[in-house]
Coordinates of C-alpha atoms in Angstrom, one line a residue:
X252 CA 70.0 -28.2 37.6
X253 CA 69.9 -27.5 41.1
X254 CA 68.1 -24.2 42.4
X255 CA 68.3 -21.9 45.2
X256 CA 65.0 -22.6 46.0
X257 CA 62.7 -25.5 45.1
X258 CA 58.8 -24.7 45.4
X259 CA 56.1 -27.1 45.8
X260 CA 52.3 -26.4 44.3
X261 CA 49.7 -28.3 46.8
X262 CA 46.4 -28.3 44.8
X263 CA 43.6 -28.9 47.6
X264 CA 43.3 -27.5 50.9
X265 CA 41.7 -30.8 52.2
X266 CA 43.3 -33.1 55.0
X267 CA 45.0 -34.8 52.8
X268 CA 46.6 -31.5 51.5
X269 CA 47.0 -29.9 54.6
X270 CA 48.7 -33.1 55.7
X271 CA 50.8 -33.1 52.7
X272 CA 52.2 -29.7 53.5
X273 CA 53.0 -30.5 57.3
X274 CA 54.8 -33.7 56.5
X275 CA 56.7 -31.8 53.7
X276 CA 57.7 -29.1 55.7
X277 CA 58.9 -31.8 58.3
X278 CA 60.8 -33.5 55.9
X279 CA 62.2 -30.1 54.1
X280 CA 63.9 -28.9 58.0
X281 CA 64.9 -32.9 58.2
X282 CA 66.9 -32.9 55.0
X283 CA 68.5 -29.6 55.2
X284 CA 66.5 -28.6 51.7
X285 CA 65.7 -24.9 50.2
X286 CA 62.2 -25.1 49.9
X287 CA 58.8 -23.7 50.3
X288 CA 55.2 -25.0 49.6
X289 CA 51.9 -23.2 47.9
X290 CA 48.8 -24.6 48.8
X291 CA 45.7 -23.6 46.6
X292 CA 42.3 -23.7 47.6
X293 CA 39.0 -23.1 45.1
X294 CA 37.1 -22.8 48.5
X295 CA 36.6 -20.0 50.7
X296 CA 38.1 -22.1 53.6
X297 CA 39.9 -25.0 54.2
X298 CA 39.1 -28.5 55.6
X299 CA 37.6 -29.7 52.6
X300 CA 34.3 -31.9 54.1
X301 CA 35.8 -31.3 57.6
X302 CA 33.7 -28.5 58.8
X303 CA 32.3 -28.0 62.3
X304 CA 30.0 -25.0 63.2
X305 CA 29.0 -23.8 66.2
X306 CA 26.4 -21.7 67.5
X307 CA 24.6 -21.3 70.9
X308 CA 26.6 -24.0 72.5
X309 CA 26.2 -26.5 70.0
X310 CA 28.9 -28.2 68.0
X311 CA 28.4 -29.4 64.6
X312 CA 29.8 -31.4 62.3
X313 CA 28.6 -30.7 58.6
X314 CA 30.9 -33.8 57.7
X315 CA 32.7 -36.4 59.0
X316 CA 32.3 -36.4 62.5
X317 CA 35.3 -38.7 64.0
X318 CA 37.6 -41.0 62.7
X319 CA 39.0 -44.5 64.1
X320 CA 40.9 -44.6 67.0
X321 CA 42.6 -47.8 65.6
X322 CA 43.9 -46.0 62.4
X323 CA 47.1 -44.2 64.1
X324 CA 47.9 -41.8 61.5
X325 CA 45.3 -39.2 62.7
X326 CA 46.0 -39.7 67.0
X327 CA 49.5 -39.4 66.1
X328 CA 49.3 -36.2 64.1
X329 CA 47.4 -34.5 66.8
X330 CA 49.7 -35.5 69.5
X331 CA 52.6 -34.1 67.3
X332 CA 50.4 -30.9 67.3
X333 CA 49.9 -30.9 70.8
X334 CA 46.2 -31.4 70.7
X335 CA 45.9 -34.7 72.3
X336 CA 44.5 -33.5 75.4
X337 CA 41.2 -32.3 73.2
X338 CA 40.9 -36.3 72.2
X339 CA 37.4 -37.2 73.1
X340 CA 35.7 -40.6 73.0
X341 CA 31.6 -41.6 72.6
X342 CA 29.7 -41.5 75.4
X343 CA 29.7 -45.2 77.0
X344 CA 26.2 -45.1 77.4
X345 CA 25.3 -44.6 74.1
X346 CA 27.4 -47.1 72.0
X347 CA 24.2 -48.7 71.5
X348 CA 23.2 -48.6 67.4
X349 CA 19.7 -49.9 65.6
X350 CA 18.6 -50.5 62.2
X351 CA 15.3 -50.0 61.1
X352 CA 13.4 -53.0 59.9
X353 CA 9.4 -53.0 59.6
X354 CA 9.3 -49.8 60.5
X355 CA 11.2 -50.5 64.1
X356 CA 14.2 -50.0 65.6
X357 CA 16.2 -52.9 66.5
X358 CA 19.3 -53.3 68.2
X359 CA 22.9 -54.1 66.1
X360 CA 23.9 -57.4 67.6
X361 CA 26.7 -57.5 69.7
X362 CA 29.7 -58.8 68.4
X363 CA 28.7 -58.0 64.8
X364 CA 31.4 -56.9 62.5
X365 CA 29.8 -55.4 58.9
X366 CA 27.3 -58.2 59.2
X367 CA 29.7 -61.0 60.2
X368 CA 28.5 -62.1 63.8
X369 CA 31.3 -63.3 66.1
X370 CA 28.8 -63.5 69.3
X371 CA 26.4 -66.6 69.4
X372 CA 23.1 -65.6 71.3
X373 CA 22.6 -61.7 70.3
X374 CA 22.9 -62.9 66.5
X375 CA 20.6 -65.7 67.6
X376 CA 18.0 -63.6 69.1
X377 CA 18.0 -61.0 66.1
X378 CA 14.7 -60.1 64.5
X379 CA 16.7 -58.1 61.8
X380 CA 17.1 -61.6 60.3
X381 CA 14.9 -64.7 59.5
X382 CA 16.1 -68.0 61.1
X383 CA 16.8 -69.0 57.5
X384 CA 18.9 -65.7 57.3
X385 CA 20.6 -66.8 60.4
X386 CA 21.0 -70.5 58.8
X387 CA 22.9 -69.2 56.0
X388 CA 24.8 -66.5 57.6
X389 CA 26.5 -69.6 59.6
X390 CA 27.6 -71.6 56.1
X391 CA 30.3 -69.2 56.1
X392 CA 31.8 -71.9 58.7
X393 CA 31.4 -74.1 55.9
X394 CA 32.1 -72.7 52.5
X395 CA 34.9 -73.1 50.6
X396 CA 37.3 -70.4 49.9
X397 CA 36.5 -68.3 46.2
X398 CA 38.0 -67.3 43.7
X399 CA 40.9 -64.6 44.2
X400 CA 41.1 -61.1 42.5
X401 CA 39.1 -58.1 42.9
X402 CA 35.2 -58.5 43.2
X403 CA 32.2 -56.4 44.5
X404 CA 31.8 -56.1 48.5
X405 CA 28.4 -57.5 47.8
X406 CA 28.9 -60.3 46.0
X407 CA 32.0 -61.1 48.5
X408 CA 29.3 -61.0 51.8
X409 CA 26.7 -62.1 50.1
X410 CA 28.5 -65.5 49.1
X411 CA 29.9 -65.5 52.7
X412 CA 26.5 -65.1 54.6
X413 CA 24.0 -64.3 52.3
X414 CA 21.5 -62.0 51.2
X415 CA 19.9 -61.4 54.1
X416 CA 22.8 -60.2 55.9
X417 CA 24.1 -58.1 53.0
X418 CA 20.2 -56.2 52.2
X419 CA 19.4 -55.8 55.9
X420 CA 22.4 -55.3 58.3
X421 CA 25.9 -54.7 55.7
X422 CA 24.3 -52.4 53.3
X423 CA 22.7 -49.9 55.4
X424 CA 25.7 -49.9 57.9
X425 CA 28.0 -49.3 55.1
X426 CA 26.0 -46.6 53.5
X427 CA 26.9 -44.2 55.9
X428 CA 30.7 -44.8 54.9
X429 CA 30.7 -45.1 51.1
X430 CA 26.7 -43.9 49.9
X431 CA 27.2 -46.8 47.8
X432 CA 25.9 -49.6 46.2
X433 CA 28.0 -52.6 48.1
X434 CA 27.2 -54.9 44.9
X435 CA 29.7 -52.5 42.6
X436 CA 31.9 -51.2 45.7
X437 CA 34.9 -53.0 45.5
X438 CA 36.6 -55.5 48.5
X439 CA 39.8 -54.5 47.6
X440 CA 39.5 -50.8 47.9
X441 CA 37.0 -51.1 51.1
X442 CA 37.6 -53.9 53.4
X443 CA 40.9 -56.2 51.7
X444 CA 40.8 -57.2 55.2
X445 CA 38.1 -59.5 54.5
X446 CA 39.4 -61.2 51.7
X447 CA 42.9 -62.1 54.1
X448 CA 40.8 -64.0 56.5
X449 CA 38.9 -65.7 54.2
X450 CA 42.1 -67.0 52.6
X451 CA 43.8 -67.3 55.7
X452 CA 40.9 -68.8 58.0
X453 CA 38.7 -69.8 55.3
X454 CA 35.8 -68.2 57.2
X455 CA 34.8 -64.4 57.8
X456 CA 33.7 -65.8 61.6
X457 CA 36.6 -67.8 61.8
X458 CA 39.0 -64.8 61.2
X459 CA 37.2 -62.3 63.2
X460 CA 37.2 -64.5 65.9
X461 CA 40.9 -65.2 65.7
X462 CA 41.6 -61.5 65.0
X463 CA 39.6 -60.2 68.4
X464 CA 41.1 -63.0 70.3
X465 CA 44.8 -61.6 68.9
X466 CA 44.3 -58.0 69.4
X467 CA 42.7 -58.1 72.4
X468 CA 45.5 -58.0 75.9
X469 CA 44.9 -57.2 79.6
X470 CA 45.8 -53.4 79.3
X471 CA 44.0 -52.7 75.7
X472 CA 40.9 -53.5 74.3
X473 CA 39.6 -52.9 70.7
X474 CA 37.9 -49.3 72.2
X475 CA 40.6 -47.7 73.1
X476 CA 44.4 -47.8 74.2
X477 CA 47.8 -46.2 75.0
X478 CA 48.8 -43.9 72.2
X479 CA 52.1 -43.6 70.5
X480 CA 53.5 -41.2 73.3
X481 CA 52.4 -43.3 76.5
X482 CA 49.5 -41.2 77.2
X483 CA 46.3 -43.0 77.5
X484 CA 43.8 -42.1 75.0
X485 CA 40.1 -41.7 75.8
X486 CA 38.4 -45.3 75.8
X487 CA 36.8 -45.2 72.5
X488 CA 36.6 -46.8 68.9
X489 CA 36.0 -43.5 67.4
X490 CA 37.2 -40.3 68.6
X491 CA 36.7 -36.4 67.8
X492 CA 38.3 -33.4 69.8
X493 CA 36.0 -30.9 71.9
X494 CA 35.7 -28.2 69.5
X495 CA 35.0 -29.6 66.5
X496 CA 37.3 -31.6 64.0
X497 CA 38.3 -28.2 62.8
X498 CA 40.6 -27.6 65.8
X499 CA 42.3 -30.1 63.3
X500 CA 42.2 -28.1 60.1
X501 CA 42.8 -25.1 61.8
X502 CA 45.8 -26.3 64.0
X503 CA 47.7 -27.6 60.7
X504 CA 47.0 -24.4 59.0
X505 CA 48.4 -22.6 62.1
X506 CA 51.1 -24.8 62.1
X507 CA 52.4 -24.4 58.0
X508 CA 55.4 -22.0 58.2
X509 CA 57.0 -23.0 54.9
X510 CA 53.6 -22.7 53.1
X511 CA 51.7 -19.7 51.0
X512 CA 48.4 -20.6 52.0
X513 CA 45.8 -19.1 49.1
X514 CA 41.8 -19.6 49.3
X515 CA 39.5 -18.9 46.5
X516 CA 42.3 -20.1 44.1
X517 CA 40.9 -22.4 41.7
X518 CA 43.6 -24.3 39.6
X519 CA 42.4 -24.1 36.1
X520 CA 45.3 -26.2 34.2
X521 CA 48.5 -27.3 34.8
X522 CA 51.5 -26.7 32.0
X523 CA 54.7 -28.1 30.8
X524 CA 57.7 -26.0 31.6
X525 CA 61.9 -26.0 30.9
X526 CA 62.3 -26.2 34.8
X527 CA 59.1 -27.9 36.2
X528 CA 55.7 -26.6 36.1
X529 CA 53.4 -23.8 35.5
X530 CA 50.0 -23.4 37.5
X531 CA 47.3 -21.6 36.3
X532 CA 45.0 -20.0 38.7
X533 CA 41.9 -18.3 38.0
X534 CA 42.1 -14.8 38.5
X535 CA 45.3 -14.7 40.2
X536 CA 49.1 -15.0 38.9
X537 CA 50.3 -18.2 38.2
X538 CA 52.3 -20.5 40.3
X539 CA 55.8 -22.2 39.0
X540 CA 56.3 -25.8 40.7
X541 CA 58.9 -27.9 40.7
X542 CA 56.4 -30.6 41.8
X543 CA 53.2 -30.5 42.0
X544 CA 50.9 -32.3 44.4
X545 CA 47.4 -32.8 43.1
X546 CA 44.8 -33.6 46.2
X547 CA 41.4 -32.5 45.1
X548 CA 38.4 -34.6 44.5
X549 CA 39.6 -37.1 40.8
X550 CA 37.4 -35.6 38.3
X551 CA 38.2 -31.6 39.3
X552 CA 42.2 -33.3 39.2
X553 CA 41.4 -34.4 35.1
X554 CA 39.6 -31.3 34.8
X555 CA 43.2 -29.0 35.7
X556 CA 45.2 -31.9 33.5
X557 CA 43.9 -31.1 30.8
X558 CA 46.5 -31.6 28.1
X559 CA 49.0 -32.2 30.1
X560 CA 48.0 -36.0 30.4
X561 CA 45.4 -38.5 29.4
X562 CA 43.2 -38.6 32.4
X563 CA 39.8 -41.1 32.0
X564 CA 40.5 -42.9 34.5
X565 CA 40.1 -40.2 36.6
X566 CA 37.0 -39.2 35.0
X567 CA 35.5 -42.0 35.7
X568 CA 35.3 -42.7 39.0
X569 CA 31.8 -41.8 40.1
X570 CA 31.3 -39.3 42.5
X571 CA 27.9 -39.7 45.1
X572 CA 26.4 -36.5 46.0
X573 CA 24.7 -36.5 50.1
X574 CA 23.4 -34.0 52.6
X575 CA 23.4 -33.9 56.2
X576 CA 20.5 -32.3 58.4
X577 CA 21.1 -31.0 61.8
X578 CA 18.0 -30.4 63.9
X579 CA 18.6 -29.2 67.8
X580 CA 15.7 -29.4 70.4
X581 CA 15.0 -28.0 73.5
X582 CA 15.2 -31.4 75.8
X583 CA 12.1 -30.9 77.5
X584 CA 10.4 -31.2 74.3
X585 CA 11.8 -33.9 72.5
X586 CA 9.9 -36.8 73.6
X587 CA 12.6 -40.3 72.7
X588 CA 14.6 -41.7 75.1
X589 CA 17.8 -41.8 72.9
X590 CA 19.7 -44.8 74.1
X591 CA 22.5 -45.3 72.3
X592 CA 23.8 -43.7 69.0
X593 CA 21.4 -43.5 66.7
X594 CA 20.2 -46.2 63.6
X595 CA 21.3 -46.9 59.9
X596 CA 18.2 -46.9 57.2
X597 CA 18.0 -49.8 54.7
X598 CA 16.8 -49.3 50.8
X599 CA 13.9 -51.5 51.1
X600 CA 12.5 -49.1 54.0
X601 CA 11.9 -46.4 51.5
X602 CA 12.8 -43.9 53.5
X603 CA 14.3 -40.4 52.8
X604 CA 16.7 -40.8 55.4
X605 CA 19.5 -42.9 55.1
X606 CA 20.7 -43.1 58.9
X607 CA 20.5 -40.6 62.0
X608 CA 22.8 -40.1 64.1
X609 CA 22.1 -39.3 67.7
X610 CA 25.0 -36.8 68.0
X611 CA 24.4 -35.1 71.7
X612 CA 24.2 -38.5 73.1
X613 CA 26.7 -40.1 70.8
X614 CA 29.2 -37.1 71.9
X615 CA 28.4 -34.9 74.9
X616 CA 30.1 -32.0 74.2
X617 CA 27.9 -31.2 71.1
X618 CA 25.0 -29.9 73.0
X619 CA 24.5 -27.4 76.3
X620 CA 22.4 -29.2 79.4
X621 CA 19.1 -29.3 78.6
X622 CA 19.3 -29.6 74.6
X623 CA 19.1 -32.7 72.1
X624 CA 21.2 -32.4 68.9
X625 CA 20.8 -34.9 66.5
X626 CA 22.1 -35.0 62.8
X627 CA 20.3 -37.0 59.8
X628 CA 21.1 -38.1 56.6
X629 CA 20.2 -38.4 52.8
X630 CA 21.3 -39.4 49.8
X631 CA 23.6 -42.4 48.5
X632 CA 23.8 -43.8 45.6
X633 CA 21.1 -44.2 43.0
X634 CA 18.8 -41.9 45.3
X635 CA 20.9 -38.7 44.8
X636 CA 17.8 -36.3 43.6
X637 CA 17.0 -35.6 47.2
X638 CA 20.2 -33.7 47.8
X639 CA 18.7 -30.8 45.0
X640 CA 15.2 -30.3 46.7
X641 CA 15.5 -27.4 48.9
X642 CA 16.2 -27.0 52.5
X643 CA 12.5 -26.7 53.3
X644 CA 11.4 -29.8 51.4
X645 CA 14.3 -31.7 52.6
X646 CA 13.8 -30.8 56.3
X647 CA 10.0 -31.4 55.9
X648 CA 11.0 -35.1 54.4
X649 CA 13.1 -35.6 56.9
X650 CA 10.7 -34.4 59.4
X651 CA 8.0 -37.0 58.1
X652 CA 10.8 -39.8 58.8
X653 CA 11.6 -38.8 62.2
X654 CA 7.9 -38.5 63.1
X655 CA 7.1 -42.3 62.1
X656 CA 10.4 -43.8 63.6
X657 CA 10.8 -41.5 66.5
X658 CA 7.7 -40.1 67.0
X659 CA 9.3 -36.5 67.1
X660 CA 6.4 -34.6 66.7
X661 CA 8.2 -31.0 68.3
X662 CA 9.4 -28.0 65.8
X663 CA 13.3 -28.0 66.3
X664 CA 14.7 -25.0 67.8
X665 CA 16.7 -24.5 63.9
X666 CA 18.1 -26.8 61.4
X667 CA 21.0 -27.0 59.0
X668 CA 21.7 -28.4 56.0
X669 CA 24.5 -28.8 54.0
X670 CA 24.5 -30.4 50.5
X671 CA 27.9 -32.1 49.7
X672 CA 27.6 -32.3 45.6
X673 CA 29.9 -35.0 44.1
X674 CA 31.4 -35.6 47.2
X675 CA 31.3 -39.6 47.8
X676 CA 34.0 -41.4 45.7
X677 CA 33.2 -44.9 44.8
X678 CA 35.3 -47.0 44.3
X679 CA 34.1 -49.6 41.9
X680 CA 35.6 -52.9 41.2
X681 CA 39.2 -52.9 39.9
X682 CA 39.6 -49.2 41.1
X683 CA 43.2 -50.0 42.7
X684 CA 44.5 -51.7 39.6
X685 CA 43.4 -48.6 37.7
X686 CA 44.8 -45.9 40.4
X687 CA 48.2 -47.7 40.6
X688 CA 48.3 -47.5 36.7
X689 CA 47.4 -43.6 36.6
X690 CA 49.8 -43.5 38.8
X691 CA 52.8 -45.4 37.0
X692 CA 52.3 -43.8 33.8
X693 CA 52.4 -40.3 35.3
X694 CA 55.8 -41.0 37.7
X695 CA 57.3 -42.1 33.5
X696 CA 55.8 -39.3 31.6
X697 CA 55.6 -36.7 34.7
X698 CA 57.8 -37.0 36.8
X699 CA 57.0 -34.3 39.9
X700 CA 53.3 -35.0 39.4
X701 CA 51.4 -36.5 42.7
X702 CA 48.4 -37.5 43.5
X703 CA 46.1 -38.3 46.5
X704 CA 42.9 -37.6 48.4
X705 CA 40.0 -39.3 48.9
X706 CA 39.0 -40.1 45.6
X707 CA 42.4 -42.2 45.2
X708 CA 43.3 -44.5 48.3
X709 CA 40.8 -43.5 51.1
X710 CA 38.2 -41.9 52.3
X711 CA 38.4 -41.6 56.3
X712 CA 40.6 -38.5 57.8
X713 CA 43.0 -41.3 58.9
X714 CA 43.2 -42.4 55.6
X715 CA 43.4 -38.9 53.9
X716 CA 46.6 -38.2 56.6
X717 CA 48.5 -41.1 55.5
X718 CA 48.3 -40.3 52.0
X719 CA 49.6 -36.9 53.2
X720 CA 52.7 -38.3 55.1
X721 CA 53.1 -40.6 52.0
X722 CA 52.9 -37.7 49.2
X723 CA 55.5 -35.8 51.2
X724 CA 58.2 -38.8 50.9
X725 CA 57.3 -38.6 47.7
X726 CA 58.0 -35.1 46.8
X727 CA 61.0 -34.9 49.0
X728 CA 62.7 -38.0 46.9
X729 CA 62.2 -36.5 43.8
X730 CA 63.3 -32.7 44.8
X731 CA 66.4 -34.3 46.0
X732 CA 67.1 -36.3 42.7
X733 CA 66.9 -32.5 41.5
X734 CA 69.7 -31.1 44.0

C-alpha cells in the first residue's frame, strides 16, 4: 500500500548509524521518495566508542583514535562533509613502534606486515625472534598451500611462520585491534586478505611482496595519496582530524535534516504490525517503522528482538570488555625520549598493560608545547577482570608498568579512564557464514529488518561507514518495492 510518508527507525546512534541515516537521506532526495528517518540512542550522546574529550589543550581520544587512510569510505565521507581540510596524518618522526620482549622495547621490523616480513636485514637483525624463529618464519616460501574454508587467524600464521611469530610479534600487534585471542579469531572475518595470497602466491611473503610492488607508483605510496576529489591528503597510513574524531560524529549529526535524532532512548522490543513495525522505547512513545535498521552492539540487537525472531546467533557472539588510560605530563618531567609511537604488550609479559600508545608524539595536535600525552591500555580477551578494579587500582597498575618499561617515575598532571564493557566483538571462526544466515532468514521472514555495526561486518570507522552506505541501499530498495 503505498503511503504519504514512509519512516525509517535507526536503532544505534554509532557510526555506522549515523552513516546509515546520511546515506539514506542522500538516497531519499536522489529518488524523489516521502520519507523521514528516527534515530534512537540508549546513550546520553552519540558516537558510540568515538569519543574525544578535551581539556586544557589536550585532545583525547577515549576510543578509536584514527582509522586507515587506505579504507576510502571514511576520507570520502568527510570530504562530502567538507571536513577534509581537518585531515591530519602521524607525525613522521614518530612512525617508529616496539614490542616488549624481556622486559625491553624493541623495534617492529621494517617491512613487517602482522608478522609477515617483506624486508630481509631488519627481520634478520630482530631480537624479538630466535634464529630458529626466523628459520621457520622463512618456510612460508616453502610450504604448500592448506586446506580452504574458514580457520583461526592463529592457526593460519602460525602454519605460515610459526609460533614464534604468532606469540611474539602477530598477537600482541593485533590485540590492540580485536582484544582477542588470534587462535579462535577468524581469517575470514579479519584479514581474508591473507588467505587470497596464499592461494594466489602460495606464500604470505610472496604476496606481500607482489602486493607492495603493485600498489606502490611514482606519485602514491602506501602512506598516503590523492583522495577521491584531487586534493592531496596528508601523507599518512592512518589519519584523524584536529579536533578530535568527534568533529566526525558531530558533523553527520549536524548534517541529518530528514532525521528525529532522540538520546537516552533505549529500544526495548520490536513488534509485528499491519503496515510495518512498532518500536518500543523505554519511557518514551513508541516509534512506527516501515523498516527498521538495527546497528547496536549483536547481543543488545537479540535483546530488542525478542519474539519477533529467533536470535542465538546473535547472542553468541562474544563481546571483550577493555579500558583505556590517559595520563598527561608536564614535558619537563617526563623523563623518556619517545621516539616513535609507542609499543604493543605480549601475554607472556604478564603485564597489565596491553599496549601504550604515545599519542602527543604519534599526533601533535593532542598536546599544548611543553606537555606529553600518552594513552595506555588494558584488557583483552581472557584477562577482562582488570577493566572492573577501580580507577585508582587500575591507574596504580598501570603506573607500576610504565615505571619498569619506561621508567616514568613522575605523578601525571591527571588521568582518565574509560571502561568500554562488552565492547570488543569477536569474531570467532565461521562468524561470516553465521551472519550471512541471520541475515537471509530475516530478509524471508522480515522483510524491512536490517542489520549492521561492528558486531556484524567490521569493526574500524571505515568499516562501520560502509555498512552505513550499504544499509541505506538497502532500505531504500525495499521502501520502493512499497511505493
Amino acid at each position: 500500500m503505498t503511503r504519504e510518508l514512509y519512516q525509517v527507525a535507526i536503532i544505534g546512534g554509532g557510526i555506522t548509524g549515523l552513516s546509515a541515516a546520511y546515506y539514506i537521506e542522500k538516497r531519499i532526495r536522489e529518488n524523489g521518495l516521502n520519507a523521514r528517518c528516527v534515530l534512537l540512542e540508549a546513550d546520553s550522546q552519540l558516537g558510540g566508542k568515538v569519543q574525544t574529550k578535551k581539556r586544557d589543550g589536550f585532545v583525547m581520544e577515549k576510543g578509536p583514535d584514527s582509522f586507515l587512510a587506505r579504507k576510502r569510505a571514511a576520507v570520502n565521507l568527510i570530504r562530502e562533509l567538507g571536513m577534509e581540510q581537518d585531515l591530519v596524518g602521524t607525525n613522521p618522526a614518530g612512525r617508529k613502534s616496539y614490542i616488549l620482549h624481556k622486559g625491553e622495547l624493541h623495534r617492529i621490523p621494517a617491512g613487517l606486515s602482522i608478522g609477515v616480513p617483506t624486508q630481509f636485514v631488519p627481520f634478520a637483525t630482530t631480537k624479538l625472534l630466535s634464529m630458529a624463529g626466523k628459520v621457520r618464519a622463512g618456510f612460508d616460501l616453502l610450504l604448500p598451500r592448506g586446506l580452504s574454508g574458514d580457520q583461526s587467524l592463529g592457526q593460519f600464521l602460525e602454519r605460515r611462520l610459526g609460533k614464534e611469530v604468532v606469540d611474539r610479534i602477530a598477537e600482541p600487534l593485533l590485540a590492540g585491534i580485536y582484544a582477542g585471542d588470534l587462535r579462535k579469531l577468524s581469517l575470514r572475518a579479519t584479514f581474508p586478505q591473507y588467505e587470497t595470497l596464499e592461494r594466489k602466491y602460495g606464500s604470505l611473503i610472496r604476496g606481500m611482496l607482489a602486493q607492495a610492488k603493485a600498489e606502490k607508483t611514482p606519485a602514491q605510496n602506501e602512506q598516503g595519496g590523492v583522495s577521491e576529489g584531487g586534493s592531496v591528503l596528508p601523507q599518512s597510513a592512518f589519519l584523524s582530524l584536529k579536533g578530535g574524531l568527534s568533529q566526525l560524529v558531530n558533523r553527520l549529526a549536524e548534517s541529518l535534516q530528514l532525521t528525529d535524532i532522540h538520546t537516552l532512548a533505549k529500544v526495548e522490543s520490536i513488534e509485528i504490525c499491519p503496515e510495518g513495525y512498532r518500536v518500543n522505547v523505554q519511557n518514551g512513545d513508541p516509534v512506527a517503522a516501515d523498516a527498521v535498521v538495527l546497528t547496536a552492539p549483536a547481543y543488545e540487537v537479540a535483546k530488542v528482538l525478542g519474539n519477533t525472531m529467533e536470535a542465538d546467533p546473535l547472542e553468541k557472539i562474544p563481546y571483550v570488555s577493555v579500558a583505556t588510560v590517559i595520563l598527561a605530563y608536564p614535558q619537563d618531567e617526563f623523563n623518556f625520549p619517545l621516539a616513535g609511537s609507542g609499543f604493543v604488550v605480549p601475554r607472556s609479559e604478564g603485564r597489565t598493560i596491553t599496549a601504550c600508545t604515545w599519542v602527543s608524539n604519534k599526533w601533535l595536535h593532542t598536546a599544548p608545547p611543553g606537555h606529553v600525552l600518552i594513552r595506555c591500555y588494558v584488557g583483552r580477551s581472557g584477562d577482562e577482570s582488570i577493566v572492573d578494579e577501580s580507577d585508582e587500582e587500575i591507574i596504580k597498575r598501570v603506573r607500576h608498568d610504565l615505571a619498569e618499561v619506561m621508567q616514568i617515575q613522575s605523578e601525571p598532571l591527571f588521568s582518565l579512564v574509560t571502561r568500554w564493557k562488552q565492547a570488543m566483538p569477536q569474531y570467532t571462526v565461521g562468524h561470516l557464514d553465521r551472519i550471512e544466515a541471520f541475515r537471509d532468514k530475516a530478509a524471508a521472514k522480515h522483510p524491512g529488518l536490517f542489520f549492521g555495526g561492528a558486531g556484524f561486518t567490521g569493526l574500524g570507522i571505515p568499516d562501520c561507514i560502509v555498512q552505513g552506505e550499504q544499509l541505506s541501499n538497502q532500505v531504500l530498495t525495499y521502501l520502493i518495492s512499497l511505493a
